Structure formats: C-alpha cells, structure tokens
PDB file of C-alpha atoms in Angstrom:
ATOM      1  CA  UNK W   1     115.397 131.877 152.893  1.00 94.00           C
ATOM      2  CA  UNK W   2     113.978 129.451 155.436  1.00 96.00           C
ATOM      3  CA  UNK W   3     116.422 126.559 155.745  1.00 97.00           C
ATOM      4  CA  UNK W   4     116.116 123.263 157.603  1.00 98.00           C
ATOM      5  CA  UNK W   5     119.443 121.933 158.929  1.00 98.00           C
ATOM      6  CA  UNK W   6     119.294 118.219 159.811  1.00 97.00           C
ATOM      7  CA  UNK W   7     122.667 117.474 161.403  1.00 96.00           C
ATOM      8  CA  UNK W   8     123.377 115.402 164.523  1.00 94.00           C
ATOM      9  CA  UNK W   9     126.778 116.965 165.270  1.00 94.00           C
ATOM     10  CA  UNK W  10     125.926 119.958 167.437  1.00 95.00           C
ATOM     11  CA  UNK W  11     129.191 121.757 166.653  1.00 95.00           C
ATOM     12  CA  UNK W  12     128.692 121.471 162.883  1.00 94.00           C
ATOM     13  CA  UNK W  13     125.006 122.395 163.119  1.00 96.00           C
ATOM     14  CA  UNK W  14     125.803 125.470 165.233  1.00 96.00           C
ATOM     15  CA  UNK W  15     128.534 126.546 162.780  1.00 95.00           C
ATOM     16  CA  UNK W  16     126.106 126.295 159.854  1.00 97.00           C
ATOM     17  CA  UNK W  17     123.302 128.037 161.744  1.00 97.00           C
ATOM     18  CA  UNK W  18     125.493 130.948 162.822  1.00 96.00           C
ATOM     19  CA  UNK W  19     126.902 131.494 159.342  1.00 96.00           C
ATOM     20  CA  UNK W  20     123.524 131.339 157.597  1.00 97.00           C
ATOM     21  CA  UNK W  21     121.826 133.596 160.162  1.00 97.00           C
ATOM     22  CA  UNK W  22     124.541 136.183 159.528  1.00 96.00           C
ATOM     23  CA  UNK W  23     123.444 136.067 155.880  1.00 95.00           C
ATOM     24  CA  UNK W  24     119.878 136.869 156.948  1.00 95.00           C
ATOM     25  CA  UNK W  25     118.400 133.378 156.638  1.00 96.00           C
ATOM     26  CA  UNK W  26     115.904 131.759 159.021  1.00 97.00           C
ATOM     27  CA  UNK W  27     117.256 128.472 160.365  1.00 97.00           C
ATOM     28  CA  UNK W  28     115.394 125.508 161.871  1.00 97.00           C
ATOM     29  CA  UNK W  29     117.496 122.698 163.355  1.00 98.00           C
ATOM     30  CA  UNK W  30     116.942 118.967 163.794  1.00 97.00           C
ATOM     31  CA  UNK W  31     119.492 116.638 165.379  1.00 97.00           C
ATOM     32  CA  UNK W  32     118.191 113.272 164.174  1.00 96.00           C
ATOM     33  CA  UNK W  33     116.610 111.916 161.007  1.00 95.00           C
ATOM     34  CA  UNK W  34     113.170 111.259 162.482  1.00 95.00           C
ATOM     35  CA  UNK W  35     112.745 114.842 163.711  1.00 96.00           C
ATOM     36  CA  UNK W  36     114.103 116.179 160.430  1.00 96.00           C
ATOM     37  CA  UNK W  37     111.598 114.120 158.465  1.00 96.00           C
ATOM     38  CA  UNK W  38     108.703 115.398 160.573  1.00 95.00           C
ATOM     39  CA  UNK W  39     109.756 119.040 160.260  1.00 96.00           C
ATOM     40  CA  UNK W  40     110.260 118.764 156.498  1.00 96.00           C
ATOM     41  CA  UNK W  41     106.782 117.270 156.069  1.00 93.00           C
ATOM     42  CA  UNK W  42     104.969 119.648 158.405  1.00 92.00           C
ATOM     43  CA  UNK W  43     106.567 122.966 157.397  1.00 94.00           C
ATOM     44  CA  UNK W  44     107.632 124.752 154.234  1.00 93.00           C
ATOM     45  CA  UNK W  45     111.345 125.329 153.612  1.00 96.00           C
ATOM     46  CA  UNK W  46     113.327 126.800 150.740  1.00 95.00           C
ATOM     47  CA  UNK W  47     116.274 124.404 151.125  1.00 97.00           C
ATOM     48  CA  UNK W  48     117.013 121.359 153.313  1.00 97.00           C
ATOM     49  CA  UNK W  49     120.564 120.558 154.466  1.00 97.00           C
ATOM     50  CA  UNK W  50     120.678 116.869 155.310  1.00 95.00           C
ATOM     51  CA  UNK W  51     123.502 114.941 156.962  1.00 93.00           C
ATOM     52  CA  UNK W  52     123.850 111.290 155.952  1.00 91.00           C
ATOM     53  CA  UNK W  53     125.088 109.552 159.107  1.00 89.00           C
ATOM     54  CA  UNK W  54     122.482 110.244 161.816  1.00 90.00           C
ATOM     55  CA  UNK W  55     120.630 108.378 164.558  1.00 87.00           C
ATOM     56  CA  UNK W  56     117.101 106.959 164.158  1.00 87.00           C
ATOM     57  CA  UNK W  57     116.929 107.546 160.397  1.00 91.00           C
ATOM     58  CA  UNK W  58     119.967 108.207 158.225  1.00 92.00           C
ATOM     59  CA  UNK W  59     120.001 110.921 155.583  1.00 92.00           C
ATOM     60  CA  UNK W  60     119.523 108.521 152.689  1.00 92.00           C
ATOM     61  CA  UNK W  61     116.348 107.144 154.303  1.00 93.00           C
ATOM     62  CA  UNK W  62     115.052 110.637 155.086  1.00 95.00           C
ATOM     63  CA  UNK W  63     115.728 111.831 151.537  1.00 94.00           C
ATOM     64  CA  UNK W  64     114.066 108.765 150.043  1.00 92.00           C
ATOM     65  CA  UNK W  65     110.920 109.220 152.138  1.00 94.00           C
ATOM     66  CA  UNK W  66     110.708 112.945 151.460  1.00 94.00           C
ATOM     67  CA  UNK W  67     111.198 112.735 147.711  1.00 89.00           C
ATOM     68  CA  UNK W  68     109.626 109.401 146.817  1.00 87.00           C
ATOM     69  CA  UNK W  69     106.897 108.914 149.434  1.00 88.00           C
ATOM     70  CA  UNK W  70     105.816 112.371 150.584  1.00 90.00           C
ATOM     71  CA  UNK W  71     106.645 114.002 147.209  1.00 86.00           C
ATOM     72  CA  UNK W  72     108.393 116.951 148.873  1.00 90.00           C
ATOM     73  CA  UNK W  73     109.855 119.206 146.180  1.00 88.00           C
ATOM     74  CA  UNK W  74     112.153 121.263 148.433  1.00 93.00           C
ATOM     75  CA  UNK W  75     115.778 121.075 147.186  1.00 94.00           C
ATOM     76  CA  UNK W  76     117.952 118.815 149.361  1.00 95.00           C
ATOM     77  CA  UNK W  77     121.683 119.345 149.805  1.00 95.00           C
ATOM     78  CA  UNK W  78     123.288 116.323 151.446  1.00 92.00           C
ATOM     79  CA  UNK W  79     126.249 116.858 153.794  1.00 91.00           C
ATOM     80  CA  UNK W  80     128.483 113.940 154.657  1.00 83.00           C
ATOM     81  CA  UNK W  81     131.972 112.679 155.316  1.00 81.00           C
ATOM     82  CA  UNK W  82     131.157 109.744 153.008  1.00 74.00           C
ATOM     83  CA  UNK W  83     132.659 111.056 149.810  1.00 64.00           C
ATOM     84  CA  UNK W  84     133.124 108.026 147.599  1.00 67.00           C
ATOM     85  CA  UNK W  85     131.550 107.944 144.164  1.00 71.00           C
ATOM     86  CA  UNK W  86     129.130 105.202 145.261  1.00 73.00           C
ATOM     87  CA  UNK W  87     127.985 107.301 148.238  1.00 70.00           C
ATOM     88  CA  UNK W  88     127.418 110.349 146.052  1.00 74.00           C
ATOM     89  CA  UNK W  89     125.552 108.369 143.386  1.00 77.00           C
ATOM     90  CA  UNK W  90     123.345 106.736 146.028  1.00 78.00           C
ATOM     91  CA  UNK W  91     122.420 110.106 147.495  1.00 75.00           C
ATOM     92  CA  UNK W  92     121.607 111.644 144.129  1.00 81.00           C
ATOM     93  CA  UNK W  93     119.637 108.620 142.934  1.00 83.00           C
ATOM     94  CA  UNK W  94     117.589 108.734 146.127  1.00 85.00           C
ATOM     95  CA  UNK W  95     116.488 112.242 145.223  1.00 86.00           C
ATOM     96  CA  UNK W  96     119.086 114.643 146.605  1.00 89.00           C
ATOM     97  CA  UNK W  97     119.663 117.732 144.472  1.00 89.00           C
ATOM     98  CA  UNK W  98     123.290 118.273 145.444  1.00 89.00           C
ATOM     99  CA  UNK W  99     126.027 116.680 147.560  1.00 88.00           C
ATOM    100  CA  UNK W 100     128.773 118.349 149.636  1.00 90.00           C
ATOM    101  CA  UNK W 101     131.448 116.362 151.455  1.00 87.00           C
ATOM    102  CA  UNK W 102     132.880 117.278 154.839  1.00 87.00           C
ATOM    103  CA  UNK W 103     134.949 119.167 155.711  1.00 88.00           C
ATOM    104  CA  UNK W 104     133.687 122.049 153.587  1.00 91.00           C
ATOM    105  CA  UNK W 105     134.233 125.781 153.473  1.00 93.00           C
ATOM    106  CA  UNK W 106     131.252 127.900 154.433  1.00 95.00           C
ATOM    107  CA  UNK W 107     131.564 129.960 151.243  1.00 94.00           C
ATOM    108  CA  UNK W 108     131.105 126.824 149.158  1.00 94.00           C
ATOM    109  CA  UNK W 109     128.121 125.732 151.241  1.00 96.00           C
ATOM    110  CA  UNK W 110     126.532 129.160 150.794  1.00 96.00           C
ATOM    111  CA  UNK W 111     127.155 129.090 147.038  1.00 95.00           C
ATOM    112  CA  UNK W 112     125.531 125.634 146.747  1.00 93.00           C
ATOM    113  CA  UNK W 113     122.496 126.777 148.769  1.00 96.00           C
ATOM    114  CA  UNK W 114     122.056 129.892 146.641  1.00 95.00           C
ATOM    115  CA  UNK W 115     122.342 127.842 143.433  1.00 93.00           C
ATOM    116  CA  UNK W 116     119.646 125.414 144.620  1.00 93.00           C
ATOM    117  CA  UNK W 117     117.362 128.299 145.576  1.00 93.00           C
ATOM    118  CA  UNK W 118     117.810 130.006 142.191  1.00 91.00           C
ATOM    119  CA  UNK W 119     117.037 126.725 140.429  1.00 87.00           C
ATOM    120  CA  UNK W 120     113.924 126.260 142.569  1.00 86.00           C
ATOM    121  CA  UNK W 121     112.641 129.759 141.758  1.00 85.00           C
ATOM    122  CA  UNK W 122     113.340 129.293 138.050  1.00 79.00           C
ATOM    123  CA  UNK W 123     111.369 126.027 138.017  1.00 77.00           C
ATOM    124  CA  UNK W 124     108.493 127.666 139.893  1.00 78.00           C
ATOM    125  CA  UNK W 125     108.389 130.541 137.418  1.00 73.00           C
ATOM    126  CA  UNK W 126     108.439 128.099 134.506  1.00 68.00           C
ATOM    127  CA  UNK W 127     105.648 126.053 136.071  1.00 67.00           C
ATOM    128  CA  UNK W 128     103.544 129.178 136.610  1.00 69.00           C
ATOM    129  CA  UNK W 129     104.118 130.445 133.092  1.00 73.00           C
ATOM    130  CA  UNK W 130     100.955 130.175 131.029  1.00 83.00           C
ATOM    131  CA  UNK W 131     102.064 131.248 127.560  1.00 89.00           C
ATOM    132  CA  UNK W 132     104.949 129.809 125.549  1.00 90.00           C
ATOM    133  CA  UNK W 133     106.034 131.229 122.207  1.00 92.00           C
ATOM    134  CA  UNK W 134     108.533 130.804 119.404  1.00 94.00           C
ATOM    135  CA  UNK W 135     108.204 133.306 116.570  1.00 92.00           C
ATOM    136  CA  UNK W 136     104.486 133.386 115.634  1.00 93.00           C
ATOM    137  CA  UNK W 137     103.719 130.022 117.280  1.00 95.00           C
ATOM    138  CA  UNK W 138     101.930 130.476 120.621  1.00 94.00           C
ATOM    139  CA  UNK W 139     100.800 127.865 123.160  1.00 95.00           C
ATOM    140  CA  UNK W 140      98.534 128.900 126.033  1.00 92.00           C
ATOM    141  CA  UNK W 141      98.851 126.244 128.726  1.00 88.00           C
ATOM    142  CA  UNK W 142      95.852 127.593 130.630  1.00 85.00           C
ATOM    143  CA  UNK W 143      93.334 127.382 127.782  1.00 89.00           C
ATOM    144  CA  UNK W 144      95.288 124.577 126.017  1.00 91.00           C
ATOM    145  CA  UNK W 145      95.055 126.566 122.782  1.00 93.00           C
ATOM    146  CA  UNK W 146      97.775 126.557 120.122  1.00 95.00           C
ATOM    147  CA  UNK W 147      97.933 129.167 117.372  1.00 96.00           C
ATOM    148  CA  UNK W 148     100.316 130.226 114.638  1.00 95.00           C
ATOM    149  CA  UNK W 149      99.918 133.738 113.273  1.00 92.00           C
ATOM    150  CA  UNK W 150      96.642 133.733 115.245  1.00 92.00           C
ATOM    151  CA  UNK W 151      95.361 130.705 113.319  1.00 94.00           C
ATOM    152  CA  UNK W 152      94.213 127.863 115.624  1.00 95.00           C
ATOM    153  CA  UNK W 153      95.995 124.513 115.416  1.00 96.00           C
ATOM    154  CA  UNK W 154      94.322 121.355 116.679  1.00 95.00           C
ATOM    155  CA  UNK W 155      96.650 118.879 118.373  1.00 94.00           C
ATOM    156  CA  UNK W 156      96.155 115.526 120.036  1.00 92.00           C
ATOM    157  CA  UNK W 157      97.051 115.267 123.734  1.00 91.00           C
ATOM    158  CA  UNK W 158     100.421 113.668 122.932  1.00 91.00           C
ATOM    159  CA  UNK W 159     101.242 116.193 120.212  1.00 94.00           C
ATOM    160  CA  UNK W 160     100.365 119.003 122.613  1.00 94.00           C
ATOM    161  CA  UNK W 161     102.615 117.576 125.336  1.00 94.00           C
ATOM    162  CA  UNK W 162     105.456 117.164 122.843  1.00 96.00           C
ATOM    163  CA  UNK W 163     105.118 120.738 121.607  1.00 96.00           C
ATOM    164  CA  UNK W 164     104.975 122.089 125.158  1.00 95.00           C
ATOM    165  CA  UNK W 165     108.191 120.247 126.025  1.00 95.00           C
ATOM    166  CA  UNK W 166     109.936 121.627 122.939  1.00 96.00           C
ATOM    167  CA  UNK W 167     108.740 125.144 123.766  1.00 95.00           C
ATOM    168  CA  UNK W 168     109.894 124.893 127.373  1.00 92.00           C
ATOM    169  CA  UNK W 169     113.315 123.957 126.021  1.00 93.00           C
ATOM    170  CA  UNK W 170     113.390 126.359 123.089  1.00 92.00           C
ATOM    171  CA  UNK W 171     116.837 127.183 121.714  1.00 92.00           C
ATOM    172  CA  UNK W 172     118.143 123.918 123.203  1.00 93.00           C
ATOM    173  CA  UNK W 173     118.552 120.556 121.499  1.00 95.00           C
ATOM    174  CA  UNK W 174     116.512 117.825 123.189  1.00 95.00           C
ATOM    175  CA  UNK W 175     117.404 114.205 122.566  1.00 93.00           C
ATOM    176  CA  UNK W 176     115.020 111.344 121.850  1.00 90.00           C
ATOM    177  CA  UNK W 177     115.834 109.969 125.307  1.00 89.00           C
ATOM    178  CA  UNK W 178     114.805 113.242 126.944  1.00 92.00           C
ATOM    179  CA  UNK W 179     111.577 113.306 124.947  1.00 92.00           C
ATOM    180  CA  UNK W 180     110.788 109.730 125.984  1.00 89.00           C
ATOM    181  CA  UNK W 181     111.342 110.606 129.643  1.00 87.00           C
ATOM    182  CA  UNK W 182     109.327 113.830 129.686  1.00 87.00           C
ATOM    183  CA  UNK W 183     106.610 113.252 127.074  1.00 89.00           C
ATOM    184  CA  UNK W 184     106.102 109.477 127.164  1.00 84.00           C
ATOM    185  CA  UNK W 185     107.339 109.209 130.789  1.00 77.00           C
ATOM    186  CA  UNK W 186     109.448 106.119 130.155  1.00 72.00           C
ATOM    187  CA  UNK W 187     113.148 105.797 130.958  1.00 64.00           C
ATOM    188  CA  UNK W 188     113.976 103.189 128.330  1.00 62.00           C
ATOM    189  CA  UNK W 189     114.121 103.037 124.540  1.00 65.00           C
ATOM    190  CA  UNK W 190     110.762 101.980 123.128  1.00 59.00           C
ATOM    191  CA  UNK W 191     112.606 100.345 120.251  1.00 62.00           C
ATOM    192  CA  UNK W 192     110.457 102.104 117.641  1.00 66.00           C
ATOM    193  CA  UNK W 193     110.504 105.324 115.640  1.00 84.00           C
ATOM    194  CA  UNK W 194     107.558 106.712 117.616  1.00 87.00           C
ATOM    195  CA  UNK W 195     109.417 109.967 118.375  1.00 90.00           C
ATOM    196  CA  UNK W 196     110.133 110.617 114.702  1.00 91.00           C
ATOM    197  CA  UNK W 197     106.524 109.810 113.795  1.00 92.00           C
ATOM    198  CA  UNK W 198     105.121 112.316 116.292  1.00 93.00           C
ATOM    199  CA  UNK W 199     107.659 114.977 115.347  1.00 95.00           C
ATOM    200  CA  UNK W 200     106.433 114.599 111.755  1.00 94.00           C
ATOM    201  CA  UNK W 201     102.788 114.806 112.868  1.00 94.00           C
ATOM    202  CA  UNK W 202     103.597 117.993 114.750  1.00 95.00           C
ATOM    203  CA  UNK W 203     105.591 119.500 111.914  1.00 95.00           C
ATOM    204  CA  UNK W 204     102.762 118.984 109.426  1.00 95.00           C
ATOM    205  CA  UNK W 205     100.268 120.739 111.687  1.00 95.00           C
ATOM    206  CA  UNK W 206     102.360 123.727 112.765  1.00 95.00           C
ATOM    207  CA  UNK W 207     104.103 124.258 109.391  1.00 93.00           C
ATOM    208  CA  UNK W 208     101.101 123.819 107.088  1.00 90.00           C
ATOM    209  CA  UNK W 209     100.605 126.970 105.034  1.00 88.00           C
ATOM    210  CA  UNK W 210     103.689 128.753 106.417  1.00 90.00           C
ATOM    211  CA  UNK W 211     106.942 129.527 104.618  1.00 89.00           C
ATOM    212  CA  UNK W 212     109.078 129.454 107.756  1.00 90.00           C
ATOM    213  CA  UNK W 213     109.344 125.864 108.992  1.00 90.00           C
ATOM    214  CA  UNK W 214     109.621 125.201 112.715  1.00 93.00           C
ATOM    215  CA  UNK W 215     111.257 122.274 114.582  1.00 94.00           C
ATOM    216  CA  UNK W 216     114.760 121.547 113.347  1.00 93.00           C
ATOM    217  CA  UNK W 217     116.407 118.126 113.314  1.00 93.00           C
ATOM    218  CA  UNK W 218     119.955 118.134 114.666  1.00 93.00           C
ATOM    219  CA  UNK W 219     121.401 114.998 113.107  1.00 92.00           C
ATOM    220  CA  UNK W 220     122.562 112.479 115.666  1.00 89.00           C
ATOM    221  CA  UNK W 221     121.443 114.646 118.583  1.00 93.00           C
ATOM    222  CA  UNK W 222     117.702 115.388 118.543  1.00 94.00           C
ATOM    223  CA  UNK W 223     115.318 118.284 117.848  1.00 95.00           C
ATOM    224  CA  UNK W 224     115.059 121.983 118.606  1.00 95.00           C
ATOM    225  CA  UNK W 225     112.748 124.960 118.325  1.00 93.00           C
ATOM    226  CA  UNK W 226     114.743 128.152 117.793  1.00 86.00           C
ATOM    227  CA  UNK W 227     113.777 131.786 118.214  1.00 80.00           C
ATOM    228  CA  UNK W 228     116.141 132.875 115.447  1.00 68.00           C
TER     229      UNK W 228
END
C-alpha cells in the first residue's frame, strides 16, 4: 500500500513510518496540514492517516477540503488525542472513514488501515462490476439492459436505479431511508408513499408471467432481493 502520513509530531510520524515500512508499505510524510492537502490532491494513495491538531490547516479542515471540495475518495483514518464523542462525530461527519485516538497500539493502527484498504477494494470491485443477478433476473449496467429468463424488461430510469440498488444489496434488507438516500438522493423523509409505489411498479414488471416472485417486503424494516 502507498500511505500518506500527515502528522506534525516527528516522533509519532517516525514511529508510524518505521512500523508500516516493516510491513512492506510505501510511506509519504507531511508535517503540516497544508503540505498534506497538496500531496493528497497531487498523488494517489491507498490510505491517508491524518492528525487533527496541526499547524497551518488542522485535520478537520484538510479532511473537509479533500472529501467535500476535491472529491478525493481515498479512505482517511484520523489520528488524534481529542477523543470525546463530539470530536469523533465531527471528524466522521466531515468525511473521515475511521477515527483512532492517541495513544494507540501499532497493531490496532495496522488493523484499521487494513480494514479501510479491504473496504476500498471491495467498493472498487463493486463499482467495476457490470452484471448483477438474482436467480434468473439479470441487470447489465454497461448496456443498461434488464432481463428475466432472457426476456427483456423495460424500466424507467428511476425503476432501473431502484433495481440496481436492490441488486447491489441482495440478501440484505434495505430500509426506505436507505432507498431515499441512494435512489432519490435525499436525506429526509419525502412524506409520501413514493417508495412503496415504485416498489410495486418494479414488482409488476419483473414478476409478470413468472411463478417465482422477486422483491420481498420485510414488515417494519424494508425490502430485499434474495438468492434463495
């Protein structure tokens, strides 16, 4: 892995660098927020370790600019002595992917880094996946074609997006709130039964003429597409 360590305490930065290099990782160091921001924008990294209290730009500001202005998708693990709930919530809401308070054991740091990297690779693989399938229902996200038992199914753009989300989360129950956030891209309740309406639209199209009915309602929880 190529890891950016943005930490103004030389002793801590050197400790992290030495330990990660012994694990075979390539380490780039920055000792202030401004330099860390520049490096993160100009180069590609697998994980960014970001201290909170730093000169020039603090870690919260760096994280906010990377995630919300420059749209950097690299996982960010924030390191800080500020371990209150408010501090942790602020870091995560700014866009950090994980939060580790000082002092920490190197084994825990390494485990957190590896977990972030695995999550990143899994998301990349999911993003690159072209074909999604449950039983005889197949969605090709490259051609935007949907078939069941090789019979084409015509969907509207919203129905297609809803089906794709359900397929990406097959075997899991997704709530109405999750559907609103990922399909309608709103983070509040629309105050209508629009989700139920579109689920019914989708059901009619993908179930028409088939004995096995897809898309289950889990009462009080949401909807699911199951393999079995």
